[in-house]
Tab-separated table of C-alpha atoms in Angstrom:
chain	number	residue	atom	x	y	z
A	160	MET	CA	66.008	101.913	82.407
A	161	THR	CA	69.815	101.371	82.232
A	162	GLU	CA	71.249	100.253	78.852
A	163	ARG	CA	71.964	96.570	78.322
A	164	ILE	CA	75.445	95.330	77.356
A	165	PRO	CA	75.196	93.216	74.222
A	166	VAL	CA	76.405	89.576	74.314
A	167	LEU	CA	77.674	88.588	70.826
A	168	LYS	CA	78.085	85.061	69.708
A	169	ILE	CA	81.174	84.083	67.492
A	170	GLY	CA	81.268	80.205	66.712
A	171	ASP	CA	81.576	78.596	70.083
A	172	VAL	CA	82.466	81.694	72.024
A	173	LEU	CA	80.309	84.460	73.505
A	174	LEU	CA	81.996	87.978	73.366
A	175	VAL	CA	80.958	90.775	75.672
A	176	SER	CA	82.392	94.067	74.977
A	177	ILE	CA	82.013	96.603	77.585
A	178	GLN	CA	82.212	100.111	76.136
A	179	THR	CA	81.093	102.527	78.857
A	180	ASP	CA	81.828	102.714	82.522
A	181	LEU	CA	79.612	100.290	84.320
A	182	GLU	CA	76.834	101.065	86.691
A	183	ASP	CA	75.943	98.507	89.412
A	184	GLN	CA	72.631	97.716	87.622
A	185	SER	CA	74.027	97.154	84.252
A	186	VAL	CA	76.712	94.725	85.641
A	187	MET	CA	73.905	92.712	87.303
A	188	ASN	CA	71.832	92.667	84.024
A	189	LEU	CA	74.921	91.448	82.227
A	190	GLN	CA	75.416	88.647	84.706
A	191	GLU	CA	71.829	87.480	84.086
A	192	ASP	CA	71.941	87.885	80.281
A	193	LEU	CA	75.279	86.068	79.979
A	194	ALA	CA	74.143	83.066	81.996
A	195	ALA	CA	71.002	82.865	79.974
A	196	ARG	CA	72.826	83.094	76.764
A	197	ILE	CA	75.446	80.438	77.709
A	198	VAL	CA	72.670	78.034	78.517
A	199	GLU	CA	70.854	78.946	75.377
A	200	THR	CA	73.710	78.669	72.978
A	201	GLY	CA	75.717	76.079	74.711
A	202	ALA	CA	78.817	78.199	74.292
A	203	HIS	CA	82.113	76.769	75.786
A	204	GLY	CA	83.916	80.039	76.060
A	205	VAL	CA	83.221	83.550	77.129
A	206	VAL	CA	85.572	86.542	76.403
A	207	ILE	CA	84.840	89.813	78.278
A	208	ASP	CA	86.628	92.729	76.687
A	209	ILE	CA	87.215	95.585	79.062
A	210	THR	CA	89.650	97.611	77.005
A	211	ALA	CA	87.348	100.630	77.183
A	212	LEU	CA	86.833	100.430	80.929
A	213	GLU	CA	88.659	103.187	82.750
A	214	ILE	CA	87.058	103.066	86.179
A	215	VAL	CA	86.542	99.871	88.197
A	216	ASP	CA	85.248	99.928	91.725
A	217	SER	CA	85.299	97.009	94.096
A	218	PHE	CA	81.642	95.982	93.315
A	219	VAL	CA	82.379	95.818	89.505
A	220	GLY	CA	85.557	93.916	90.326
A	221	ARG	CA	83.728	91.342	92.352
A	222	MET	CA	80.944	91.014	89.861
A	223	LEU	CA	83.521	90.284	87.116
A	224	ALA	CA	84.886	87.539	89.327
A	225	THR	CA	81.380	85.977	90.134
A	226	THR	CA	80.448	86.246	86.413
A	227	ALA	CA	83.451	84.200	85.650
A	228	ALA	CA	82.598	81.648	88.263
A	229	ILE	CA	78.951	81.306	86.982
A	230	SER	CA	80.241	80.852	83.453
A	231	ARG	CA	82.596	78.241	84.600
A	232	MET	CA	79.662	76.432	86.411
A	233	LEU	CA	77.876	76.233	82.984
A	234	ASP	CA	80.991	74.918	81.425
A	235	ALA	CA	82.242	78.081	79.653
A	236	GLU	CA	85.717	79.066	80.263
A	237	THR	CA	85.944	82.904	80.853
A	238	VAL	CA	88.748	85.100	79.748
A	239	LEU	CA	88.936	88.712	80.727
A	240	VAL	CA	90.850	90.747	78.116
A	241	GLY	CA	92.374	94.168	77.679
A	242	MET	CA	92.513	95.293	81.229
A	243	ARG	CA	94.252	98.651	81.437
A	244	PRO	CA	97.315	99.067	83.684
A	245	ALA	CA	95.518	101.665	85.877
A	246	VAL	CA	92.582	99.222	86.299
A	247	ALA	CA	94.893	96.285	87.300
A	248	ILE	CA	96.611	98.502	89.762
A	249	THR	CA	93.349	99.678	91.380
A	250	LEU	CA	92.073	96.090	91.614
A	251	VAL	CA	95.255	94.968	93.311
A	252	GLU	CA	95.051	97.841	95.688
A	253	LEU	CA	91.510	96.919	96.461
A	254	GLY	CA	92.697	93.410	97.249
A	255	LEU	CA	90.962	91.751	94.435
A	256	SER	CA	93.096	89.367	92.479
A	257	LEU	CA	90.249	87.719	90.562
A	258	GLY	CA	91.603	84.245	91.436
A	259	GLY	CA	90.340	81.848	88.937
A	260	VAL	CA	89.644	84.251	86.077
A	261	ARG	CA	91.703	83.742	83.099
A	262	THR	CA	93.214	86.963	81.530
A	263	ALA	CA	94.730	87.939	78.324
A	264	LEU	CA	96.364	91.122	76.992
A	265	SER	CA	94.065	91.484	73.931
A	266	LEU	CA	90.851	90.120	72.346
A	267	GLU	CA	92.979	88.160	69.779
A	268	LYS	CA	95.054	86.521	72.504
A	269	GLY	CA	91.969	85.862	74.615
A	270	LEU	CA	90.343	84.031	71.704
A	271	ALA	CA	93.484	82.016	70.991
A	272	LEU	CA	93.624	81.117	74.545
A	273	LEU	CA	90.033	79.773	74.388
A	274	ALA	CA	90.846	77.836	71.244
A	275	GLY	CA	93.837	76.109	72.805
A	276	ALA	CA	92.101	75.995	76.214
A	277	ASP	CA	90.938	72.394	76.118
A	278	PRO	CA	94.351	70.601	76.511
A	279	VAL	CA	95.204	73.062	79.349
A	280	ARG	CA	91.951	72.153	80.928
A	281	ALA	CA	92.750	68.511	80.543
A	282	ASP	CA	96.120	69.163	82.166
A	283	ARG	CA	94.534	70.825	85.181
A	284	ALA	CA	91.958	67.873	85.619
B	116	MET	CA	118.341	153.359	126.319
B	117	THR	CA	121.073	155.864	125.783
B	118	ALA	CA	123.766	153.450	126.746
B	119	GLU	CA	122.296	151.086	124.326
B	120	ARG	CA	122.285	153.608	121.633
B	121	ARG	CA	125.836	154.639	122.358
B	122	GLY	CA	127.019	151.064	122.273
B	123	SER	CA	125.402	150.667	118.875
B	124	GLU	CA	127.005	153.745	117.531
B	125	ARG	CA	130.403	152.800	118.959
B	126	LEU	CA	130.160	149.381	117.001
B	127	VAL	CA	129.262	151.175	113.808
B	128	ASP	CA	132.235	153.571	114.405
B	129	LEU	CA	134.686	150.649	115.013
B	130	LEU	CA	133.440	148.712	111.939
B	131	SER	CA	133.278	151.669	109.465
B	132	GLY	CA	136.551	153.389	110.946
B	133	GLN	CA	138.923	150.991	109.578
B	134	GLU	CA	136.666	149.342	106.922
B	135	GLU	CA	139.474	148.610	104.337
B	136	LYS	CA	141.848	147.000	107.009
B	137	LEU	CA	139.089	145.014	108.605
B	138	VAL	CA	137.534	143.638	105.448
B	139	GLY	CA	141.169	142.665	104.240
B	140	GLN	CA	141.662	140.787	107.505
B	141	TRP	CA	138.204	139.086	107.171
B	142	ILE	CA	138.799	138.004	103.576
B	143	GLU	CA	142.291	136.643	104.570
B	144	GLY	CA	140.823	134.722	107.479
B	145	VAL	CA	138.149	133.123	105.495
B	146	SER	CA	140.228	132.324	102.380
B	147	HIS	CA	142.474	130.601	104.789
B	148	THR	CA	139.728	128.099	105.945
B	149	LEU	CA	138.639	127.489	102.301
B	150	ARG	CA	142.138	126.636	101.204
B	151	GLY	CA	141.942	128.208	97.836
B	152	ARG	CA	138.837	126.419	96.583
B	153	LEU	CA	137.206	129.727	95.795
B	154	SER	CA	139.039	132.404	93.914
B	155	ALA	CA	140.275	135.319	95.942
B	156	GLY	CA	138.469	137.777	93.796
B	157	GLU	CA	135.169	136.056	94.052
B	158	LEU	CA	135.452	135.717	97.821
B	159	GLY	CA	136.541	139.336	98.207
B	160	HIS	CA	133.505	140.646	96.249
B	161	GLU	CA	131.142	138.485	98.245
B	162	LEU	CA	132.484	139.613	101.640
B	163	ARG	CA	132.883	143.305	100.788
B	164	GLU	CA	129.338	143.503	99.743
B	165	LEU	CA	128.212	141.747	102.850
B	166	TYR	CA	130.371	143.990	105.093
B	167	ALA	CA	129.017	147.239	103.574
B	168	ALA	CA	125.361	145.863	103.945
B	169	LEU	CA	126.023	144.869	107.496
B	170	VAL	CA	127.511	148.284	108.571
B	171	ALA	CA	124.621	150.014	106.761
B	172	ALA	CA	122.030	147.733	108.578
B	173	LEU	CA	123.769	148.309	112.013
B	174	ARG	CA	123.139	152.065	111.752
B	175	SER	CA	119.471	151.472	112.277
B	176	GLY	CA	119.684	148.565	114.996
B	177	GLU	CA	120.840	145.199	115.903
B	178	ASP	CA	117.816	143.085	115.351
B	179	TRP	CA	118.866	140.763	112.523
B	180	ARG	CA	115.181	139.971	111.768
B	181	ALA	CA	114.447	143.767	111.207
B	182	GLU	CA	113.657	145.172	107.683
B	183	ALA	CA	117.083	146.943	107.701
B	184	PHE	CA	118.795	143.569	107.672
B	185	SER	CA	116.958	142.256	104.684
B	186	GLU	CA	119.861	142.877	102.367
B	187	VAL	CA	122.236	141.129	104.739
B	188	ARG	CA	119.943	138.122	104.951
B	189	ALA	CA	119.621	137.991	101.103
B	190	LEU	CA	123.441	138.061	100.735
B	191	LEU	CA	123.860	135.437	103.375
B	192	THR	CA	121.292	133.235	101.727
B	193	GLU	CA	123.033	133.468	98.405
B	194	LEU	CA	126.389	132.756	99.963
B	195	SER	CA	125.274	129.671	101.788
B	196	ARG	CA	123.371	128.421	98.765
B	197	ASN	CA	126.491	128.752	96.666
B	198	ARG	CA	128.551	127.018	99.117
B	199	ALA	CA	126.089	124.107	99.570
B	200	ARG	CA	125.981	123.653	95.826
B	201	GLN	CA	129.768	123.800	95.388
B	202	GLY	CA	130.180	121.112	98.090
B	203	PHE	CA	131.668	123.081	100.998
B	204	THR	CA	131.133	121.803	104.474
B	205	PRO	CA	128.640	123.566	106.931
B	206	THR	CA	131.793	124.476	108.991
B	207	GLU	CA	133.493	126.184	106.216
B	208	THR	CA	130.317	127.970	105.238
B	209	ALA	CA	129.620	129.162	108.812
B	210	THR	CA	133.242	130.207	109.461
B	211	ALA	CA	132.993	132.848	106.714
B	212	VAL	CA	130.514	134.590	109.154
B	213	PHE	CA	132.125	133.782	112.375
B	214	ALA	CA	135.430	134.995	111.326
B	215	LEU	CA	133.802	138.607	111.643
B	216	LYS	CA	134.252	138.263	115.307
B	217	ASP	CA	137.932	138.092	115.188
B	218	LEU	CA	138.235	141.461	113.597
B	219	LEU	CA	137.339	143.196	116.834
B	220	ALA	CA	138.676	140.736	119.330
B	221	PRO	CA	139.522	142.709	122.473
B	222	SER	CA	142.955	142.726	124.100
B	223	SER	CA	143.945	143.733	127.671
B	224	GLU	CA	144.068	147.437	126.506
B	225	THR	CA	140.681	147.499	125.026
B	226	ALA	CA	138.398	150.157	126.438
B	227	GLN	CA	135.354	149.067	128.409
B	228	GLU	CA	133.108	150.686	125.782
B	229	ASP	CA	134.736	148.654	122.911
B	230	ILE	CA	134.395	145.475	124.795
B	231	THR	CA	130.646	146.023	125.131
B	232	ALA	CA	130.435	146.943	121.328
B	233	TYR	CA	132.390	143.734	120.601
B	234	LEU	CA	129.941	141.568	122.682
B	235	ARG	CA	127.092	143.152	120.813
B	236	LEU	CA	128.661	142.277	117.555
B	237	ASN	CA	129.195	138.711	118.945
B	238	ARG	CA	125.491	138.244	119.556
B	239	LEU	CA	124.679	139.556	116.174
B	240	VAL	CA	127.255	137.354	114.411
B	241	ASP	CA	126.025	134.264	116.251
B	242	ALA	CA	122.515	134.815	114.996
B	243	LEU	CA	123.597	135.444	111.473
B	244	GLY	CA	125.869	132.405	111.528
B	245	LEU	CA	122.943	130.145	112.544
B	246	PHE	CA	120.854	131.705	109.830
B	247	THR	CA	123.600	130.851	107.404
B	248	VAL	CA	123.790	127.249	108.494
B	249	GLU	CA	120.033	126.929	108.370
B	250	THR	CA	119.881	128.175	104.743
B	251	TYR	CA	122.825	125.853	103.932
B	252	ALA	CA	121.017	122.800	105.433
B	253	LYS	CA	117.664	123.898	103.469
B	254	THR	CA	119.731	124.115	100.287
B	255	ARG	CA	121.145	120.669	100.933
B	256	GLU	CA	117.830	119.142	101.373
B	257	GLU	CA	116.497	120.693	98.104
B	258	ILE	CA	119.482	119.156	96.316
B	259	ILE	CA	118.796	115.725	97.851
B	260	GLY	CA	115.152	116.026	96.897
B	261	SER	CA	115.728	116.927	93.345
B	262	GLN	CA	118.404	114.023	93.054
B	263	ALA	CA	115.857	111.565	94.537
B	264	GLU	CA	113.525	112.770	91.817
B	265	GLN	CA	116.100	112.288	89.044
B	266	LEU	CA	116.892	108.890	90.402
B	267	LEU	CA	113.359	107.700	90.203
B	268	GLU	CA	113.250	108.867	86.564
B	269	LEU	CA	116.236	106.954	85.320
B	270	SER	CA	116.143	103.797	87.552
B	271	THR	CA	113.352	101.975	85.914
B	272	PRO	CA	114.049	100.870	82.329
B	273	VAL	CA	111.787	98.166	80.899
B	274	VAL	CA	113.685	96.189	78.377
B	275	LYS	CA	112.477	93.798	75.704
B	276	LEU	CA	114.346	90.557	75.873
B	277	TRP	CA	112.534	88.689	73.210
B	278	ASP	CA	109.262	88.784	71.131
B	279	GLY	CA	106.725	88.725	73.903
B	280	VAL	CA	109.060	88.893	76.865
B	281	VAL	CA	109.991	92.099	78.642
B	282	ALA	CA	112.174	92.460	81.698
B	283	VAL	CA	112.647	95.129	84.387
B	284	PRO	CA	116.158	94.990	86.064
B	285	LEU	CA	115.527	96.464	89.455
B	286	VAL	CA	118.614	98.239	90.956
B	287	GLY	CA	118.648	99.686	94.393
B	288	THR	CA	116.320	99.886	97.375
B	289	LEU	CA	112.638	99.536	96.565
B	290	ASP	CA	110.090	101.806	98.298
B	291	SER	CA	106.462	102.517	97.811
B	292	ALA	CA	107.098	105.358	95.414
B	293	ARG	CA	109.638	103.501	93.268
B	294	THR	CA	107.550	100.364	93.021
B	295	GLN	CA	104.508	102.389	91.928
B	296	VAL	CA	106.567	103.812	89.067
B	297	VAL	CA	108.085	100.377	88.265
B	298	MET	CA	104.573	98.771	88.302
B	299	GLU	CA	102.952	101.489	86.012
B	300	LYS	CA	105.775	101.420	83.600
B	301	LEU	CA	105.950	97.581	83.332
B	302	LEU	CA	102.187	97.172	82.863
B	303	GLN	CA	102.157	99.946	80.297
B	304	THR	CA	104.946	98.209	78.352
B	305	LEU	CA	103.011	94.924	78.509
B	306	VAL	CA	100.189	96.753	76.731
B	307	ASP	CA	102.298	98.603	74.243
B	308	THR	CA	104.410	95.685	73.167
B	309	GLY	CA	101.773	93.044	73.592
B	310	SER	CA	104.003	90.883	75.666
B	311	ASP	CA	102.763	87.734	77.582
B	312	GLN	CA	105.822	87.308	79.646
B	313	ALA	CA	107.357	89.745	82.159
B	314	ILE	CA	110.385	89.099	84.155
B	315	ILE	CA	111.199	91.204	87.217
B	316	ASP	CA	115.006	90.888	87.996
B	317	ILE	CA	115.914	91.677	91.571
B	318	THR	CA	119.667	90.979	91.320
B	319	GLY	CA	120.372	94.702	92.129
B	320	VAL	CA	118.090	94.857	95.066
B	321	PRO	CA	120.141	94.831	98.178
B	322	ALA	CA	117.445	93.674	100.632
B	323	VAL	CA	114.019	92.316	100.507
B	324	ASP	CA	111.772	92.851	103.603
B	325	THR	CA	108.043	92.298	104.024
B	326	GLU	CA	107.290	95.732	102.351
B	327	VAL	CA	109.264	95.180	99.308
B	328	ALA	CA	107.961	91.569	98.944
B	329	GLN	CA	104.515	93.016	99.221
B	330	HIS	CA	105.213	95.538	96.467
B	331	LEU	CA	106.566	92.736	94.229
B	332	LEU	CA	103.552	90.403	94.818
B	333	LYS	CA	101.256	93.294	93.965
B	334	THR	CA	103.095	93.946	90.630
B	335	VAL	CA	102.833	90.355	89.677
B	336	VAL	CA	99.089	90.107	90.574
B	337	ALA	CA	98.523	93.275	88.474
B	338	ALA	CA	100.411	91.791	85.452
B	339	ARG	CA	98.393	88.581	85.807
B	340	LEU	CA	95.157	90.477	85.909
B	341	MET	CA	96.048	92.033	82.528
B	342	GLY	CA	96.718	88.592	81.119
B	343	ALA	CA	100.625	88.436	81.356
B	344	GLU	CA	102.689	86.025	83.364
B	345	CYS	CA	105.279	87.440	85.651
B	346	THR	CA	108.485	85.779	86.803
B	347	ILE	CA	110.792	87.032	89.570
B	348	SER	CA	114.373	86.343	88.951
B	349	GLY	CA	117.727	87.115	90.407
B	350	ILE	CA	117.072	85.962	93.937
B	351	ARG	CA	120.327	85.659	95.787
B	352	PRO	CA	120.867	82.900	98.478
B	353	GLN	CA	120.820	85.572	101.356
B	354	ILE	CA	117.673	86.999	99.991
B	355	ALA	CA	116.088	83.672	99.700
B	356	GLN	CA	116.875	82.906	103.272
B	357	THR	CA	115.421	86.195	104.454
B	358	ILE	CA	112.294	85.645	102.477
B	359	VAL	CA	111.702	82.359	103.986
B	360	ALA	CA	112.754	83.476	107.485
B	361	LEU	CA	110.343	86.296	107.259
B	362	GLY	CA	107.529	83.761	106.315
B	363	ILE	CA	106.593	85.549	103.075
B	364	GLN	CA	104.537	83.381	100.799
B	365	PHE	CA	105.137	83.770	97.062
B	366	GLY	CA	102.365	81.375	96.397
B	367	ASP	CA	102.236	80.166	92.831
B	368	ILE	CA	104.492	82.880	91.619
B	369	VAL	CA	107.356	81.526	89.524
B	370	THR	CA	110.773	82.473	90.962
B	371	LYS	CA	114.121	81.696	89.300
B	372	ALA	CA	117.738	82.197	90.472
B	373	THR	CA	118.895	83.977	87.400
B	374	LEU	CA	117.542	86.013	84.642
B	375	ALA	CA	118.772	83.321	82.133
B	376	ASP	CA	116.552	80.760	83.782
B	377	ALA	CA	113.692	83.053	83.879
B	378	LEU	CA	114.113	83.777	80.166
B	379	LYS	CA	114.209	80.189	79.430
B	380	HIS	CA	111.120	79.643	81.386
B	381	ALA	CA	109.343	82.516	79.660
B	382	LEU	CA	110.234	81.222	76.219
B	383	ARG	CA	108.942	77.739	77.210
B	384	ARG	CA	105.601	79.343	78.414
B	385	LEU	CA	105.420	81.166	75.133
B	386	GLY	CA	105.969	77.943	73.285
B	387	THR	CA	103.267	75.924	75.005
B	388	GLU	CA	100.752	78.631	74.542
B	389	ASN	CA	101.582	79.238	70.942
B	390	PRO	CA	103.458	76.531	68.841
B	391	ALA	CA	104.275	78.957	66.212
B	392	VAL	CA	106.311	81.087	68.639
B	393	ALA	CA	108.021	78.022	69.901
B	394	ALA	CA	109.123	77.064	66.401
B	395	ARG	CA	110.457	80.655	65.807
B	396	SER	CA	112.334	80.765	69.050
B	397	ALA	CA	113.921	77.154	68.580
B	398	ARG	CA	115.437	78.361	65.338
């Protein structure tokens, strides 16, 4: 049994902090858990913190993108925070630009982005 | 075999017979080509040592690759290395060796035996000369290699322009290795300083081809993945023309003509994201 990544709720936002390197199965579990929690809590924002993540392969990269897309379908803006330079370079080399996923340098900035996200979304629409 | 042996012995006799006079001539000939850029004492010491080693080696044969010639080769290696470092031309370096031939140059009165010895010396000196040039070239390549490395180290400063804005002024031609260094350094600085805005200034980049553009795009996308925005500035008119002519799509990446425009843009972006910063930068 692979360990589950906790999904924490802070006010209107769900926080997913990934602390270990991801296995394929745990990413798939995370996707299911997160979708269920968004519906359950009616959260309007999701922050995925990958500060501790040192290794990302193409599968995990793609799953992060689909997770963000799923959250958006459920009306929760997703922000990916704390990506390490090495991880960013790897993803670019893999040809994954995670289009449509919002990113921020740190958890704090990610939360600030979500707090001020509504006007931006209004702009886009 | 015996003729061969005799020729060899004759050559050694000729060289060792008038050693002082011949070495003197050699040194004089060589110092003439170097035009006083190397002190006479230094040159004399070098050549005297080489001459002695050569005569000693000749006693046991004429194959310059043989064990007996190892000291000659070592001295030549040192000589050409020094010349390469001091900035002498390959000709000046090789002449030092080739000048040996002139010492035994035959005249119409030279005995048949001596001419044979001279030709043998010729063949040997040619080989040694080539060896010298080869070592010279190798040394130059080493120097170029280490310089390229040094260039890589000092050519990529990441500067902080404002609270939350960092810039990389790129100077010189971009290749994969350099872009990699720039990319890593820029991304690391973004993390270290917590900056949201990055500016890549390419005023100092002489030419942008598809490869360079590709590298730039990758850097911008990587910065975006980390949650920072990246602006490319300093695009000169010719470069803009080339980029369009090559059909490179910069997509939604913000490009500005000057670093000042890019900074203005970055500050405005900071302001819309965070009103507190806007108030601070307005002051």
